[in-house]
Coordinates of C-alpha atoms in Angstrom, one line a residue:
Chain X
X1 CA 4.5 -27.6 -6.6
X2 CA 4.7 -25.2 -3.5
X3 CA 1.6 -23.8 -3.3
X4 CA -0.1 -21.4 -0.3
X5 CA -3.7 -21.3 0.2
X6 CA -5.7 -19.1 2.6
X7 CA -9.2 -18.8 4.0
X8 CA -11.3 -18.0 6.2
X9 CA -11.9 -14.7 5.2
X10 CA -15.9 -12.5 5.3
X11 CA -17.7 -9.9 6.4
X12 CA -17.1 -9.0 9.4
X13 CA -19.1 -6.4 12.0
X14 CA -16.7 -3.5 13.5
X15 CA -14.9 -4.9 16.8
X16 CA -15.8 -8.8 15.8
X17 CA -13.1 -11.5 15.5
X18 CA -12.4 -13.6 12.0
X19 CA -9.4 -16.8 11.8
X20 CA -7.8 -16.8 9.3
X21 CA -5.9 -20.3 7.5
X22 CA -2.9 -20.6 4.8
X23 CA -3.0 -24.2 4.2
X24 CA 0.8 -25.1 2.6
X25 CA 2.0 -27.6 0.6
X26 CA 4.7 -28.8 -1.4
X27 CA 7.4 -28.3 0.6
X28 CA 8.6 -29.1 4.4
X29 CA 6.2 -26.5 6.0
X30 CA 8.1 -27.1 9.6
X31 CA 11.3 -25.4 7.8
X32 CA 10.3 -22.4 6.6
X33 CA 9.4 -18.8 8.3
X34 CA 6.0 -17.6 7.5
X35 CA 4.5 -14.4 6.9
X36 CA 1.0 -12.3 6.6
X37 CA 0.6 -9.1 4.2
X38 CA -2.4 -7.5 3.9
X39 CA -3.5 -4.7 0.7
X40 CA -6.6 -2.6 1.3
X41 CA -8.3 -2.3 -2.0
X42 CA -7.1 -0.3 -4.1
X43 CA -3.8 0.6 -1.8
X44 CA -0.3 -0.5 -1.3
X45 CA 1.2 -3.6 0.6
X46 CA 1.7 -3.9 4.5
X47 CA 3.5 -6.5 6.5
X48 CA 1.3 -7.9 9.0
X49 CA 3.1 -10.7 11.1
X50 CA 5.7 -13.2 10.9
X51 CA 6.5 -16.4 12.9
X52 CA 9.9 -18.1 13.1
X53 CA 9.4 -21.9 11.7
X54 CA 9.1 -23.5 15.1
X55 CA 7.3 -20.7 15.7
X56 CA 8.9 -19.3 18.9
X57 CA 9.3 -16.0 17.3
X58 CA 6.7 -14.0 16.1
X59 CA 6.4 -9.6 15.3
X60 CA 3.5 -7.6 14.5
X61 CA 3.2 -4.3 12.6
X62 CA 2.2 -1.6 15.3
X63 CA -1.3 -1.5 13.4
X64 CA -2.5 -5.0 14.6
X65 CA -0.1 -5.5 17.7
X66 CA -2.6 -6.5 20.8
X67 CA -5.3 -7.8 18.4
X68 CA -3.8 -9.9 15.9
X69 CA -2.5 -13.5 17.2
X70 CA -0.4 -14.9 14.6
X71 CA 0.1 -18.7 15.2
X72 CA 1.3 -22.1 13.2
X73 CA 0.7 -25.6 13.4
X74 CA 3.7 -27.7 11.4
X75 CA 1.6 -31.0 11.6
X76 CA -1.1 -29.7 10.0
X77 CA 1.2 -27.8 7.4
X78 CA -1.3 -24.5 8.5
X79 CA -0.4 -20.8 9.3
X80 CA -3.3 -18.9 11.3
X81 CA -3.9 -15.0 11.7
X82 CA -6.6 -14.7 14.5
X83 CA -7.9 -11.3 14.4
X84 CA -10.0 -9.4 17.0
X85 CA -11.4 -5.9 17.7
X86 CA -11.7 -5.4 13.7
X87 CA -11.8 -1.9 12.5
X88 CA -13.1 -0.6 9.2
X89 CA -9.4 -0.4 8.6
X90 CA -8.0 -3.7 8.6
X91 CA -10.1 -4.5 5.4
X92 CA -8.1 -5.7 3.1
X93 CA -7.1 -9.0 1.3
X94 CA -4.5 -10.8 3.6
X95 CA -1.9 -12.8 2.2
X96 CA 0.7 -15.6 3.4
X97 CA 3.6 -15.7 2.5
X98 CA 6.6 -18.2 2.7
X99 CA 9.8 -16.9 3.9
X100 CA 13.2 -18.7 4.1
X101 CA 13.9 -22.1 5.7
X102 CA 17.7 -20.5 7.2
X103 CA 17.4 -17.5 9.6
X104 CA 17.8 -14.3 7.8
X105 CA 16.2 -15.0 4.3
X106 CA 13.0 -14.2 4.8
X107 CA 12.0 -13.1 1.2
X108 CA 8.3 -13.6 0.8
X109 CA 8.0 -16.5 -2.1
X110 CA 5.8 -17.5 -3.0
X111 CA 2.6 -15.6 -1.9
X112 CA -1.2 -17.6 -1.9
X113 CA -3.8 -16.0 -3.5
X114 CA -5.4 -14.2 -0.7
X115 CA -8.4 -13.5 1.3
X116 CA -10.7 -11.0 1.7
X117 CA -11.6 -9.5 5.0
X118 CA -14.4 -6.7 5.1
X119 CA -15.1 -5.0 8.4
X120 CA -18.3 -3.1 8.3
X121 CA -21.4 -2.9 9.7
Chain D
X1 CA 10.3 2.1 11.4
X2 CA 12.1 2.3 8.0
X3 CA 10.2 4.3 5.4
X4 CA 10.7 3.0 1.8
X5 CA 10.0 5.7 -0.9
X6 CA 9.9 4.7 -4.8
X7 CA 9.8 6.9 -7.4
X8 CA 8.5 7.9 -9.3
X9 CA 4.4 6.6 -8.2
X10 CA 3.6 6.1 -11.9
X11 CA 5.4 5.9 -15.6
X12 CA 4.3 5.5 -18.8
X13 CA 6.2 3.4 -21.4
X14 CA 6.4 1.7 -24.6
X15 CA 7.2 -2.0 -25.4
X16 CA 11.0 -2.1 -26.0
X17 CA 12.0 0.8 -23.4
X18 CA 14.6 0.8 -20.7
X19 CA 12.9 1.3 -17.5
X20 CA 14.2 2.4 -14.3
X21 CA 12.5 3.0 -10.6
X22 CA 14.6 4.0 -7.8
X23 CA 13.9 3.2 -3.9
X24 CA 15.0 4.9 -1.6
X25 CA 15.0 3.8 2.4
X26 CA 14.9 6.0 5.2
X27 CA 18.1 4.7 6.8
X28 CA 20.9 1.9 5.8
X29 CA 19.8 -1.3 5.1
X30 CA 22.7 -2.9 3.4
X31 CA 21.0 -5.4 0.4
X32 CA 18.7 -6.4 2.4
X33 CA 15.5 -5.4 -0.3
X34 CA 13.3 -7.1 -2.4
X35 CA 11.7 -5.9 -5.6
X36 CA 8.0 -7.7 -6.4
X37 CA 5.8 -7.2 -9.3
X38 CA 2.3 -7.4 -9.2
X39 CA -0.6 -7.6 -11.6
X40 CA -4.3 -6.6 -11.1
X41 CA -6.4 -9.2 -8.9
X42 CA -3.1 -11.4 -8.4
X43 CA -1.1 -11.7 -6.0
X44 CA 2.6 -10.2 -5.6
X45 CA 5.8 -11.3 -7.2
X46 CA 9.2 -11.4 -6.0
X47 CA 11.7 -10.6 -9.1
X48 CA 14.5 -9.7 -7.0
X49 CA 15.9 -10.6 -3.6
X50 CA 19.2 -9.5 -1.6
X51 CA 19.2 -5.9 -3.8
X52 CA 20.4 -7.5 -7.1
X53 CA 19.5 -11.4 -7.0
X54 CA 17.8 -12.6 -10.0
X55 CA 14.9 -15.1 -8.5
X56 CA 15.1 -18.1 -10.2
X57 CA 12.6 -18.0 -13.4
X58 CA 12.7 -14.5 -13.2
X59 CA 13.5 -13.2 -16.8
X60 CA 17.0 -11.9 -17.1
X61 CA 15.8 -8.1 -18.8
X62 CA 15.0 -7.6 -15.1
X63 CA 18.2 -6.9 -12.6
X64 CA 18.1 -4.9 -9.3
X65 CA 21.1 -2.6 -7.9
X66 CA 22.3 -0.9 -5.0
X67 CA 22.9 -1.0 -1.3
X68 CA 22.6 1.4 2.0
X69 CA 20.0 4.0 1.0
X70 CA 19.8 3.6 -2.6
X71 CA 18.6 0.9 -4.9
X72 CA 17.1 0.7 -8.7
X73 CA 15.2 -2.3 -10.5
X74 CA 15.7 -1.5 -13.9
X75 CA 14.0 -3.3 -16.9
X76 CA 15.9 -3.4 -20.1
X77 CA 13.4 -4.0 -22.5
X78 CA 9.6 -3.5 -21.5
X79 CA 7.1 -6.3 -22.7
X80 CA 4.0 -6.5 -22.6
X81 CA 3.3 -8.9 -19.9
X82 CA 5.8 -6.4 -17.6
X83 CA 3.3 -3.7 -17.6
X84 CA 2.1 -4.1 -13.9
X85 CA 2.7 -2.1 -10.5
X86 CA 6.2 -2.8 -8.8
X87 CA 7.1 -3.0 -5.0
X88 CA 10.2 -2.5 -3.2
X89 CA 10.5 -4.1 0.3
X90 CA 13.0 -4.1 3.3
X91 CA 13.9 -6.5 5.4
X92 CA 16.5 -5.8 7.0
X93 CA 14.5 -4.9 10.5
X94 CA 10.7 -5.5 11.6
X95 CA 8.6 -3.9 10.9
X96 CA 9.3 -4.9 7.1
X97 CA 8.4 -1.9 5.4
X98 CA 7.1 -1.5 1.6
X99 CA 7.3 1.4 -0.8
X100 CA 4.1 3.0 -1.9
X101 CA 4.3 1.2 -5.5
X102 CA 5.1 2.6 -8.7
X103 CA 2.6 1.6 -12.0
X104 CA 4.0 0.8 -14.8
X105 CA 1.5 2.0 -17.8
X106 CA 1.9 1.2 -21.4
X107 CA 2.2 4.8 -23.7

């Protein structure tokens, strides 16, 4: 069964730093391109990051760009979103999601269950 | 970026109707959209891939359409586990871009 896990996630002060895990399994991790979403409660989805499977390629939405390091290790079959200088804003629950395994198909299935990150003081 | 706008935000229905939402992108994007479906607490869904691919264990009352500008999941008879709120997505260029959602309420 291909299943996604994250953690990781906490209270958090304004302008700390929280890391992020989505632990995979299931299928060959090293194949596929991998993704973060996040939801603030109560609000709508927003891409977050994605990293190409050999993870060479990575984007950022504008919000986190400079702050958020998005990062992979295939051996361990683990996706990372290092986050730093944490705003009130970027509460949300953050989500992995699987992408394809060939360029150009990267629809997010399936999705873990999420985390939830709280920035406040 | 590419602004994704569904309508309409919310719609009320009963168990049997046809139900359609529209999405509308901000520029061309070919097929390249995805529909998802997501229930209170849980996490999102993907029904629909490419504009009008079924994903696999998907049921078959739900089918997507369009291309360019224009698309529309459509439901053709409601049940009662499809009351939820739905998400269109593009990917044709980062930043990947979401609509706003659109809830599905039972009448």
């Amino acid at each position: 069964e291909v299943q996604l896990v994250e953690s990781g996630g906490g209270l958090v002060q304004p302008g700390g730093s929280l890391r992020l895990s989505c632990a995979a399994s299931g299928f060959t991790f090293s194949s596929y391109e991998m993704n973060w979403v996040r939801q603030a409660p109560g609000k709508g989805l927003e891409w977050v990051s994605y990293i190409s499977s050999s993870g060479n390629t990575i984007y950022y939405a504008d919000s986190v760009k400079g702050r958020f390091t998005t990062s992979r290790d295939n051996a361990k079959n683990s996706l990372y979103l290092q986050m730093s200088s944490l705003r009130a804003e970027d509460t949300a629950v953050y989500y992995c999601a699987r992408g394809g395994a060939v360029p150009a198909t990267n629809w997010f299935d399936p999705w873990g269950q999420g985390t939830l990150v709280t920035v406040s003081s | 970026d590419i602004q994704m706008t569904q309508s309409p935000s919310s719609v009320s229905a009963s168990v049997g109707d046809r139900v359609t939402i529209t999405c509308r992108a901000s520029q061309g994007i070919g097929t390249w959209l995805a529909w998802f479906q997501q229930k209170p607490g849980r996490a999102p869904k993907l029904l629909i891939y490419a504009a009008s691919s079924l994903q696999s264990g998907v049921p078959s009352r739900f089918s997507g359409s369009g291309s360019g500008t224009d698309f529309t999941l459509t439901i053709s008879s409601l049940q009662p586990e499809d009351f939820a709120t739905y998400y269109c997505q593009q990917a044709n260029t980062f930043p990947y871009t979401f609509g706003q959602g659109t809830k599905l309420e039972i009448k």
